[in-house]
Structure formats: structure tokens, C-alpha cells
Coordinates of C-alpha atoms and ligand atoms in Angstrom, one line a residue:
X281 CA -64.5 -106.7 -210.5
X282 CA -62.6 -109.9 -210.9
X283 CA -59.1 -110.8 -211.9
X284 CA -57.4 -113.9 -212.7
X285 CA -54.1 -113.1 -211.2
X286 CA -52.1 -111.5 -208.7
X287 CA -52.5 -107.9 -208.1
X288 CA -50.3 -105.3 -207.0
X289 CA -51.2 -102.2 -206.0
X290 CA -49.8 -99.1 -205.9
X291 CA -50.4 -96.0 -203.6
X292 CA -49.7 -93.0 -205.5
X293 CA -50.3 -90.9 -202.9
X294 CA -48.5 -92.4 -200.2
X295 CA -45.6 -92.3 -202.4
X296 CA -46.3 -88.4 -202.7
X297 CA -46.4 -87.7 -199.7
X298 CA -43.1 -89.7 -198.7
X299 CA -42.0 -86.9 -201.3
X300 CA -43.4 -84.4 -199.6
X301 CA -42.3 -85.4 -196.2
X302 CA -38.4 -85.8 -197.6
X303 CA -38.7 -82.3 -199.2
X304 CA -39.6 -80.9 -195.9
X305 CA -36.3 -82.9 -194.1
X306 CA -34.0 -81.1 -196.4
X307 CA -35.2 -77.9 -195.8
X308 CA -33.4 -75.6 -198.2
X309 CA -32.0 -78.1 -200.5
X310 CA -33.8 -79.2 -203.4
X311 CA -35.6 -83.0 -203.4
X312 CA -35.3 -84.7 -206.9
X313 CA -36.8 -88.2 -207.3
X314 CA -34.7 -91.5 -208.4
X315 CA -36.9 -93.4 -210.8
X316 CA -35.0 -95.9 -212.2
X317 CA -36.2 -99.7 -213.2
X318 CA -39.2 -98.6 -214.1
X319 CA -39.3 -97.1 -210.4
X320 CA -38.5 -99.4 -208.1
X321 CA -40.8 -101.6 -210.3
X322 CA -43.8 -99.9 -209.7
X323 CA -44.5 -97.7 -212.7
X324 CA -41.9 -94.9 -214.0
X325 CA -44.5 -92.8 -216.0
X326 CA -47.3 -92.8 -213.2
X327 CA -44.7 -92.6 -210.4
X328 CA -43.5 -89.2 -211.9
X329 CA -46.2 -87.9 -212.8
X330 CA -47.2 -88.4 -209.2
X331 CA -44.6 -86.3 -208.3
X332 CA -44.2 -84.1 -210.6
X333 CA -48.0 -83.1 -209.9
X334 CA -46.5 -82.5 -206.5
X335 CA -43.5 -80.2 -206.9
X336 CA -40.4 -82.3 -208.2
X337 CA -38.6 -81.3 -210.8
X338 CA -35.8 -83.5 -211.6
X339 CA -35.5 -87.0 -211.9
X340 CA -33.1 -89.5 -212.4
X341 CA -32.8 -92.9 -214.2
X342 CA -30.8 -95.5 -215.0
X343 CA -30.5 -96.2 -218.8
X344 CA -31.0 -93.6 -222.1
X345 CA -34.1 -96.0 -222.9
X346 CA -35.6 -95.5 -219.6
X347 CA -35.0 -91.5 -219.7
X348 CA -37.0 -91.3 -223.2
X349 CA -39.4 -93.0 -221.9
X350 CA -40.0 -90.2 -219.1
X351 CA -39.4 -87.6 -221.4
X352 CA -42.3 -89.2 -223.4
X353 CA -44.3 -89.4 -220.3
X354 CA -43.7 -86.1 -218.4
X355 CA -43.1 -83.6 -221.5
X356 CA -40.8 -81.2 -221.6
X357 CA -40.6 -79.3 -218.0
X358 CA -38.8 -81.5 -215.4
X359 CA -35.1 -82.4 -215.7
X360 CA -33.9 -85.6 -216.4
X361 CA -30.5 -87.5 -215.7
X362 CA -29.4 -90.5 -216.6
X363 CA -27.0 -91.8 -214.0
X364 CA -26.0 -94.7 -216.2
X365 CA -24.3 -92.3 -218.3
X366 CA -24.5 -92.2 -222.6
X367 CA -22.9 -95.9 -224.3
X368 CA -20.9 -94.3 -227.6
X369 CA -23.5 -93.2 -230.2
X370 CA -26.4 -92.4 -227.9
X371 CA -25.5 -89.4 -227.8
X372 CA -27.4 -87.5 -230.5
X373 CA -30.9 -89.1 -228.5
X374 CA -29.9 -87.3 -225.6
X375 CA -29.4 -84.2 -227.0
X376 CA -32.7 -84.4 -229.2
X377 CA -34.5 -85.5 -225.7
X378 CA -33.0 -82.3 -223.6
X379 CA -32.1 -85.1 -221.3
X380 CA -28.5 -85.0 -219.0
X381 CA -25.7 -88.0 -219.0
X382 CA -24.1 -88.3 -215.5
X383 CA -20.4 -88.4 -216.7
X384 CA -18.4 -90.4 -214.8
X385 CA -14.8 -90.7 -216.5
X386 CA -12.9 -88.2 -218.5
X387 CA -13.1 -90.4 -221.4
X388 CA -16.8 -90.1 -220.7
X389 CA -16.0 -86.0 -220.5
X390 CA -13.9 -86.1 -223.7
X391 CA -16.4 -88.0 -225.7
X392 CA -19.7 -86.1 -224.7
X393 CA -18.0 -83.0 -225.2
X394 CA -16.5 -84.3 -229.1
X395 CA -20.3 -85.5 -230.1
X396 CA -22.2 -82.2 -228.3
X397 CA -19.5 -79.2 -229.9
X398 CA -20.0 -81.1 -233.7
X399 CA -23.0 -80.6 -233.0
X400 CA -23.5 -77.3 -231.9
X401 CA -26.0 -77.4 -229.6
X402 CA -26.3 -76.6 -225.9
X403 CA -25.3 -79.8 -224.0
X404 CA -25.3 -79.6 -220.2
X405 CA -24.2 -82.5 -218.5
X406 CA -24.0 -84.1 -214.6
X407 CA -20.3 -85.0 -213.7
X408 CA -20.2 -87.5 -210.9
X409 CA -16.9 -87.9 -208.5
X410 CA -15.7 -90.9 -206.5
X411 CA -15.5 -90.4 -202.8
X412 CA -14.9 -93.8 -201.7
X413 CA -17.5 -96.2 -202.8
X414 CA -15.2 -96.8 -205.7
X415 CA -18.2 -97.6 -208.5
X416 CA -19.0 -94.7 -210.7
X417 CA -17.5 -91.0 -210.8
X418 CA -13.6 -89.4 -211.4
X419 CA -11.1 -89.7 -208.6
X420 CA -10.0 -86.8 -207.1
X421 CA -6.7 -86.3 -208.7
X422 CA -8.5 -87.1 -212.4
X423 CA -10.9 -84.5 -211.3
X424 CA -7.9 -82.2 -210.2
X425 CA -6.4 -82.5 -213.8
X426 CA -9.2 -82.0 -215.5
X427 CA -10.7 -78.7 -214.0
X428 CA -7.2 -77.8 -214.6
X429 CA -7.7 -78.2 -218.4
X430 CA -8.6 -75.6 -221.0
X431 CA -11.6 -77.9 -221.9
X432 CA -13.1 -77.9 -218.6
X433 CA -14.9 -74.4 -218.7
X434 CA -16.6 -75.3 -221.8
X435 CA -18.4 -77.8 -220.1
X436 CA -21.6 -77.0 -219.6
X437 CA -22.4 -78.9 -215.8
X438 CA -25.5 -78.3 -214.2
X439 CA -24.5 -81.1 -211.3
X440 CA -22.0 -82.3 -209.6
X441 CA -22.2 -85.8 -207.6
X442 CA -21.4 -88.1 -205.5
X443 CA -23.2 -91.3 -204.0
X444 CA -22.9 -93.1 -200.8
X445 CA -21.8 -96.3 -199.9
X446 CA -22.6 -96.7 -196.4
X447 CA -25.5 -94.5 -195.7
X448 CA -28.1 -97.2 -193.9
X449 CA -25.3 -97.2 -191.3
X450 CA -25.2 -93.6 -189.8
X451 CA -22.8 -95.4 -187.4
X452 CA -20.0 -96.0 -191.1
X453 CA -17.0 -94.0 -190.6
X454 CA -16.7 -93.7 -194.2
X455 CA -19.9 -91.3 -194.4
X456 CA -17.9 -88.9 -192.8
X457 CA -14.6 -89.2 -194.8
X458 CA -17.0 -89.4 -198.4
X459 CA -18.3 -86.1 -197.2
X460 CA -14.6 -84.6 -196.6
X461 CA -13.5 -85.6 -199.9
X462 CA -16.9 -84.8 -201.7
X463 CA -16.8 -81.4 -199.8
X464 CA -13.0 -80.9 -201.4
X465 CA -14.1 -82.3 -205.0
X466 CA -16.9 -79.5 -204.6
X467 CA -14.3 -76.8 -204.1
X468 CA -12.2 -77.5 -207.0
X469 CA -15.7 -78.1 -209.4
X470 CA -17.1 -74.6 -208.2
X471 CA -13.5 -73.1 -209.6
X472 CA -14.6 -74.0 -213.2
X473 CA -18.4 -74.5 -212.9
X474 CA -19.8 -72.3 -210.2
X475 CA -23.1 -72.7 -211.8
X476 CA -23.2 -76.5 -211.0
X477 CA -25.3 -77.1 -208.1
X478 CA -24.2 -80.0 -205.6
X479 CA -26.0 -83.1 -205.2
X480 CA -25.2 -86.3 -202.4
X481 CA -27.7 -87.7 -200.2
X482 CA -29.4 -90.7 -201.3
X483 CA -32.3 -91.9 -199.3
X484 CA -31.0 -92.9 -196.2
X485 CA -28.0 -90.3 -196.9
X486 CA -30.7 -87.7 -196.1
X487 CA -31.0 -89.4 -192.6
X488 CA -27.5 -88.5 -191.8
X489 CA -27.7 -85.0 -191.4
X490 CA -28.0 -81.4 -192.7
X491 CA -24.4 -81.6 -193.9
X492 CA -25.2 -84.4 -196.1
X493 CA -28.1 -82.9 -198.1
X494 CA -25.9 -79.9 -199.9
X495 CA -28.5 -78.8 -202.9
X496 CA -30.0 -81.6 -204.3
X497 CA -30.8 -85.2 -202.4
X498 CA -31.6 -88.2 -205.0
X499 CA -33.7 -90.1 -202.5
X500 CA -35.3 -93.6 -204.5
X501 CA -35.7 -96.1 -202.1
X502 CA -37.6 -94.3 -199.3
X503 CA -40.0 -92.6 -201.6
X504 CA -41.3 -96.2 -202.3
X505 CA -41.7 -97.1 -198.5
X506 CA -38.2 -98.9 -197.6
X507 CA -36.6 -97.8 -194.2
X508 CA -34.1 -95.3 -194.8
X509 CA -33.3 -95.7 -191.1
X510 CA -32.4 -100.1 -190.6
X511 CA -33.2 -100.6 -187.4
X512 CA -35.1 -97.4 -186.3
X513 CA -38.5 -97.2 -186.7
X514 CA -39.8 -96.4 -190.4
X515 CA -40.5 -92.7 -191.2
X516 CA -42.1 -93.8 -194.9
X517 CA -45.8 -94.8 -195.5
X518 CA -46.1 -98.1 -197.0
X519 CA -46.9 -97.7 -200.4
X520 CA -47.3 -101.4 -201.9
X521 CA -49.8 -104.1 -201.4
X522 CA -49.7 -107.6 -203.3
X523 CA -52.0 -109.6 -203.2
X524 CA -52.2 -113.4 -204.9
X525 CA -55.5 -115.3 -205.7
X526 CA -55.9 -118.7 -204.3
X527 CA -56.4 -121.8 -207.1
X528 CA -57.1 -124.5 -204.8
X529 CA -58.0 -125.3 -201.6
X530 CA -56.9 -129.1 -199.8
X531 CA -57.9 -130.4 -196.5
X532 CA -55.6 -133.2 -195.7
X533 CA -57.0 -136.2 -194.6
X534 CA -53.6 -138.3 -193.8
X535 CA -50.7 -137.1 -193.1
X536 CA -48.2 -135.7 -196.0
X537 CA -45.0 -134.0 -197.7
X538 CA -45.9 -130.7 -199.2
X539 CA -44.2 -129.4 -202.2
X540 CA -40.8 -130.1 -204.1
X541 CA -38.2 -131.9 -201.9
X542 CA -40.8 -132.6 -199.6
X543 CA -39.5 -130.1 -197.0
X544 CA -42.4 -129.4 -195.4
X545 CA -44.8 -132.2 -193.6
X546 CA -48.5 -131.4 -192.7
X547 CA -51.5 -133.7 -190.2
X548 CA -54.4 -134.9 -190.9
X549 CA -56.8 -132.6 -190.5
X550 CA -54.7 -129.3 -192.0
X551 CA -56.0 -126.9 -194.5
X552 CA -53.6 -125.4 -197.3
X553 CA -54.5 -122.7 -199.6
X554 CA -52.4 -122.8 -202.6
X555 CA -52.0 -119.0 -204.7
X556 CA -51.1 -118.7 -208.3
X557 CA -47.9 -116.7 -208.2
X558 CA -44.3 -117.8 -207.0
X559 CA -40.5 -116.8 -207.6
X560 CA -40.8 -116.0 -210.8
X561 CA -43.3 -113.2 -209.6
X562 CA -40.5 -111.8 -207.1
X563 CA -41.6 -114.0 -204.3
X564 CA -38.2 -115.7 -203.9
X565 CA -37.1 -118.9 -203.4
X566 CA -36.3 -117.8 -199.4
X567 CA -39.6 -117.6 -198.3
X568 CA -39.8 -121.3 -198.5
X569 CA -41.1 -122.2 -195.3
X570 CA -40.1 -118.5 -194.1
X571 CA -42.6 -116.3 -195.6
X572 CA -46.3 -115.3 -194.4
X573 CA -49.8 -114.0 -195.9
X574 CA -52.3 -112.4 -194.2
X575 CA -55.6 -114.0 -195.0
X576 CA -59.3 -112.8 -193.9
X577 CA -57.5 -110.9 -191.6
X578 CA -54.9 -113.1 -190.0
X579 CA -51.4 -114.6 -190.3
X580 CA -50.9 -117.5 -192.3
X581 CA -47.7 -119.5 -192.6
X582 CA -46.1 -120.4 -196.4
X583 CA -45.1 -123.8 -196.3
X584 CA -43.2 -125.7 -197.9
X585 CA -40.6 -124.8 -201.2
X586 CA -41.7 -121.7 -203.2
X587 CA -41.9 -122.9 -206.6
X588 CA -42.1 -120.8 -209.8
X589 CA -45.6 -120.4 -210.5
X590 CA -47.6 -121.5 -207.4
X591 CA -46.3 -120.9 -203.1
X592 CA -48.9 -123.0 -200.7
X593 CA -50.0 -121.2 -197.5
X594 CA -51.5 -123.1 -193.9
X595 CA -54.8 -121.6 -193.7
X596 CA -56.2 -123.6 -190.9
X597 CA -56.7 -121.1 -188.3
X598 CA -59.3 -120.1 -190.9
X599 CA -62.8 -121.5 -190.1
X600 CA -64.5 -123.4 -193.1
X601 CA -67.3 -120.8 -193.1
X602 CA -65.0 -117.8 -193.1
X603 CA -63.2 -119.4 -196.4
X604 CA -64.1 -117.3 -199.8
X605 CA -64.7 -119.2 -202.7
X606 CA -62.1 -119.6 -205.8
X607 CA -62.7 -116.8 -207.9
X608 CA -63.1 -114.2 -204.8
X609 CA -60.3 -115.4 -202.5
X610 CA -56.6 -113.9 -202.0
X611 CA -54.0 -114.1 -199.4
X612 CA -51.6 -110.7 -199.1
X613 CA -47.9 -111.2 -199.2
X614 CA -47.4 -107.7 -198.9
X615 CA -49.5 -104.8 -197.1
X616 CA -48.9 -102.2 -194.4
X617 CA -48.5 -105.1 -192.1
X618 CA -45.9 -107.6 -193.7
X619 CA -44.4 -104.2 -195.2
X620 CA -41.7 -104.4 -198.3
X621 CA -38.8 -104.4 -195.3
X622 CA -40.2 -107.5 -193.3
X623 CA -40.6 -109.4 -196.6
X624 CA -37.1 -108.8 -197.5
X625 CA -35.9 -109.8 -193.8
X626 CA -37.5 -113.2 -194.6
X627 CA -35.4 -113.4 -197.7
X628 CA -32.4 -112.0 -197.0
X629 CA -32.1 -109.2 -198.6
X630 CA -33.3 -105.4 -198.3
X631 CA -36.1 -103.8 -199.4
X632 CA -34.7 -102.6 -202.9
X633 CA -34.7 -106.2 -204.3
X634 CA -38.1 -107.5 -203.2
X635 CA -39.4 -104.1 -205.1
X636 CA -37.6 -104.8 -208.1
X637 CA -37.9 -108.7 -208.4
X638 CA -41.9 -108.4 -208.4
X639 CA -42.1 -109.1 -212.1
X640 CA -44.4 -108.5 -214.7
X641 CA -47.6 -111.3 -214.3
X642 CA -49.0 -108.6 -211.9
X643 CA -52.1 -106.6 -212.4
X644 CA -50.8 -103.5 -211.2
X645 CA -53.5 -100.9 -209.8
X646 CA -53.1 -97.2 -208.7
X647 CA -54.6 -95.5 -205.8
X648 CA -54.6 -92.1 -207.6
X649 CA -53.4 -88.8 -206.1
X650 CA -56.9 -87.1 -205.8
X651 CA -56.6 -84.3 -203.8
X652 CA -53.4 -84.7 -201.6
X653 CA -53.5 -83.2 -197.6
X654 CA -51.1 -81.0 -197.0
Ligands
PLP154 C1 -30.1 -95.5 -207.0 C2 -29.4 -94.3 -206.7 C3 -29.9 -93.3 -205.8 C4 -31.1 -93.6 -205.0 O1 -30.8 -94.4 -203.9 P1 -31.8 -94.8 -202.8 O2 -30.9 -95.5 -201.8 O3 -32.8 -95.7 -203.4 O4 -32.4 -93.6 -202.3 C5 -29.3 -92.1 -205.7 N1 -28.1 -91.9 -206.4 C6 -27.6 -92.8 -207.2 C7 -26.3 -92.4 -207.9 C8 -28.1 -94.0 -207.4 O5 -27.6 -94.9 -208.2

């Protein structure tokens, strides 16, 4: 088969089994699956299905749009949360979709519960506390007024939450505290809604320990192969590969200034491979002279600026009878080796951003489950 442009692929399997293997960590406690931006950017519907094929049955989004899309894709059996919460008038759609709004301030509360009891219809709902990262969720003392109202035990909450702010740092003294004041905002919750089921480990939050995982961890990130544990060897499969056709080879034959600004000078003599795919594809502007490929099997250096469309690679350790014509050759940006983690130590950032920035030129391909190994 041949294809024009960059493709990305996308191991279904390995990201089922990085299920799997959280399920197992948490032991008792329930595993749910974070599958928001179109999961991590590599496929919402095909992602869940994965895992719902697999075992999980609850799954949580970002936006309304994003959870009718899954309810679309996955029917009517798993659970689904939207942790971005329902904008005024959305309402009705999640009720008609059977999907949960993480509620996040008692005005949130007040209005869900106005729109669900004109309705009439059962409404349960995911309330979310802050315990010190201080984005989304009720203080304590709003919480404490609240549970303390006559409205509270019509509520109908199925979760109660809180997220992380420091959990790639097992080291963070405020893991511990978030815990304390999670484990207190859990006490006065359970008064009200004992029926609501506790939910706080995110991916790396899971790492932390058995204290951490309560009833229902919300890993994302790990699932799709980034290090929960920084610093610690990995204990995800790599679940990605990219890999970008070449448009043009050049042997130099003087001396010369590679790419915009002319950062970058190459000899006589040098052999550049330039691929069609650049930061408007995710690979970002950091790589410039930072980056790496692995072509025919070996390292090859980026050189030079990124620019939007097209990022030049040194191929010269490559002999001229090992290079694959136009048409047939690729260099891989990403792969087990230069894994999603390394790629976003060469740009700064962490894993979660080089997974969502890969944009939407690629071709993307699924290894499919097939018949998973226990
Ligand atoms: C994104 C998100 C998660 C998943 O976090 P990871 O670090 O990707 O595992 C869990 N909970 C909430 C509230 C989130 O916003």
C-alpha cells in the first residue's frame, strides 16, 4: 500500500493492555478510562471501544459534544462523564444521552438540579471537590453548606471527585494533604449520598499508593504510553508510532545554511532527507535542531528550523544503496525507541502535549485488538 503522507499509528492493543495492567494495580478499586480530545488525539470512538471490549465501563470526557459522540460510538452500556461540566442549556442533551455532568460549583448544583426536576426525569450527576489544586470542584466549606441543605439529598450523585495537582511528583507534600482534605470532603458527601462511590487517582495518582486509588482511578495519560512514574523507568507499552514520508533527497556539494534563519550549516559532501510534515503536524517548533528520526534503522539528526509543513533530517550515516526511493521512504519521529516521553523532553514539554498537538494531516492506522493475552 502506498500513502502520500504521514502516518500514525495506533496500537490498540497495547493501549489495552496498559488498561489491563492499571486495573490489576488498583486491585479492588474500579479502573475507568479518561478519553478526552478525541483521546489523547488518537481516536475516542476506537480507543473505547478498545476498552470497552476489554472490561471498562466508565469513561470520561471533556466537552457535551465529545460525550455524544461516545454515546454514539459505544451505545448505551458504559458510563459516561463529562468532566467539563454542562454550559446553561445543554442540559436537556445530557439527559436525552444518559450521560453525567461533573458539577463543580453550587451554582452548577442549583442549575442542573432546576433543568433535571422540570423535567422529571432521573438525573444522576458527578460532584467534584477542590482539595488544593484550586481549578475545578466546591471548597470544603461550600461543600459543608451544601450537604447541609434540604436540596442536597435530592441529588442524585453517583461520584464524588477530586483531581491531583502534583501526582508525577510522589515526593509533593501536597499529595498528602489533597488526600486529607479529599478523605474529609468524602466523609461529609457519604452523610447525604452514601451511594456515591469515590473517585481520585489520575494516572500517575495511581503510582502513589493504595490510599490514593479509593473506588474509581481516572487514569488518561498512561493508558496512552506516557510515564506515569518521571524519572523511573516506564511501566506503559508504547502505543504510538509516526512515521513521515520523505519528499526529497539533496547531497550537498558546497557548503550551506539549512532552513529559515539559517541556523543550521551543513559540508560538502552531507546528505539531507527532507519529510513532508512539520509543526503544524505537532512536531513543534523545539525540535529545531533538537529532534531525531530513526531511519533504516538508525538515528538521524533534525537539522535546522522546523517549519510548518516540511522538518529536514541528516541522513548521511545512510549508505546511498541503503536509501529507499521517494514514494517508499519514511523516517520515524516516534516509535518504541524515540517514545512519546523522549520526544517531549526535546521540546519541553511532557508527554500529554506531543499526543495532543499531532494534528489532523495524519493517516491514522490501528493495530486492532485481535485476540488480547491475558
Ligand atoms: C485529564 C484528567 C484525568 C486524567 O489524567 P491523566 O494524568 O492523563 O491520567 C483525570 N481526572 C481529571 C479530572 C482530568 O481532568
Amino acid at each position: 500500500m502506498s500513502h502520500h503522507d504521514g502516518i500514525l499509528t495506533v496500537n490498540l492493543r497495547a493501549i489495552a493492555r496498559n488498561w489491563l495492567a492499571l486495573s490489576r494495580k488498583v486491585g479492588e478499586a474500579q479502573c475507568a478510562a479518561v478519553v478526552k480530545a478525541n483521546a489523547y488525539g488518537l481516536g475516542m470512538v476506537p480507543v473505547a471501544r478498545s476498552l470497552a471490549h476489554v472490561g471498562c465501563r466508565t469513561f470520561f470526557v471533556a466537552t457535551v459534544d465529545e460525550a455524544i459522540e461516545l454515546r454514539e460510538g459505544l451505545g448505551e452500556a458504559p458510563v459516561i462523564v463529562v468532566l467539563g461540566g454542562v454550559r446553561p442549556g445543554r442540559e436537556p442533551a445530557l439527559v436525552a444521552n444518559a450521560i453525567w455532568p461533573s458539577l463543580f460549583s453550587v451554582d452548577a448544583i442549583a442549575r442542573w438540579q432546576r433543568a433535571t426536576t422540570v423535567a422529571d426525569v432521573s438525573a444522576p450527576c458527578v460532584v467534584k471537590v477542590n482539595t488544593g489544586m484550586t481549578r475545578l470542584g466546591l471548597d470544603l466549606s461550600e461543600l459543608a453548606n451544601y450537604v447541609a441543605s434540604p436540596e442536597a439529598r435530592q441529588l442524585d450523585v453517583r461520584y464524588f471527585m477530586s483531581h491531583l495537582a502534583c501526582a508525577d511528583e510522589p515526593a509533593h507534600p501536597l499529595n498528602r494533604e489533597q488526600l486529607g482534605r479529599y478523605q474529609e470532603a468524602a466523609a461529609l458527601a457519604a452523610s447525604v449520598w452514601p451511594q456515591a462511590r469515590r473517585s481520585f487517582a489520575n494516572s500517575s495518582g495511581i503510582f502513589l499508593g493504595a490510599e490514593w486509588h479509593q473506588q474509581l482511578a481516572r487514569p488518561g495519560a498512561a493508558l496512552y504510553g506516557v510515564n506515569p512514574t518521571p524519572g523511573q523507568p516506564n511501566p506503559m507499552e508504547p502505543v504510538v508510532s509516526l512515521r513521515l514520508p520523505i519528499i526529497q533527497y539533496r547531497l550537498l556539494a558546497d557548503s550551506a545554511a539549512v532552513g529559515y534563519s539559517a541556523t543550521a550549516t551543513c559540508q560538502p559532501g552531507q546528505r539531507l532527507a527532507v519529510v513532508l510534515g512539520g509543526y503544524a503536524d505537532g512536531l513543534q517548533r523545539q525540535l529545531s535542531s533538537r529532534g531525531e528520526g530513526v531511519f533504516a534503522g538508525r538515528r538521524v539528526p533534525l537539522v535546522g528550523r522546523v517549519s510548518m509543513d516540511a522538518t529536514i533530517f541528516d541522513v548521511s550515516a545512510i549508505p546511498e544503496s541503503e536509501l529507499p526511493p521517494i514514494g517508499a521512504a519514511y523516517i520515524e519521529v516516534l516509535n518504541s525507541e524515540l517514545t512519546v516521553n523522549l520526544v517531549a523532553s526535546h521540546m519541553n514539554t511532557i508527554g500529554y502535549e506531543v499526543l495532543t498537538s499531532l494534528g489532523n494531516r495524519y493517516q491514522r492506522e490501528y493495530v486492532e485488538l485481535g485476540d488480547l493475552p491475558s
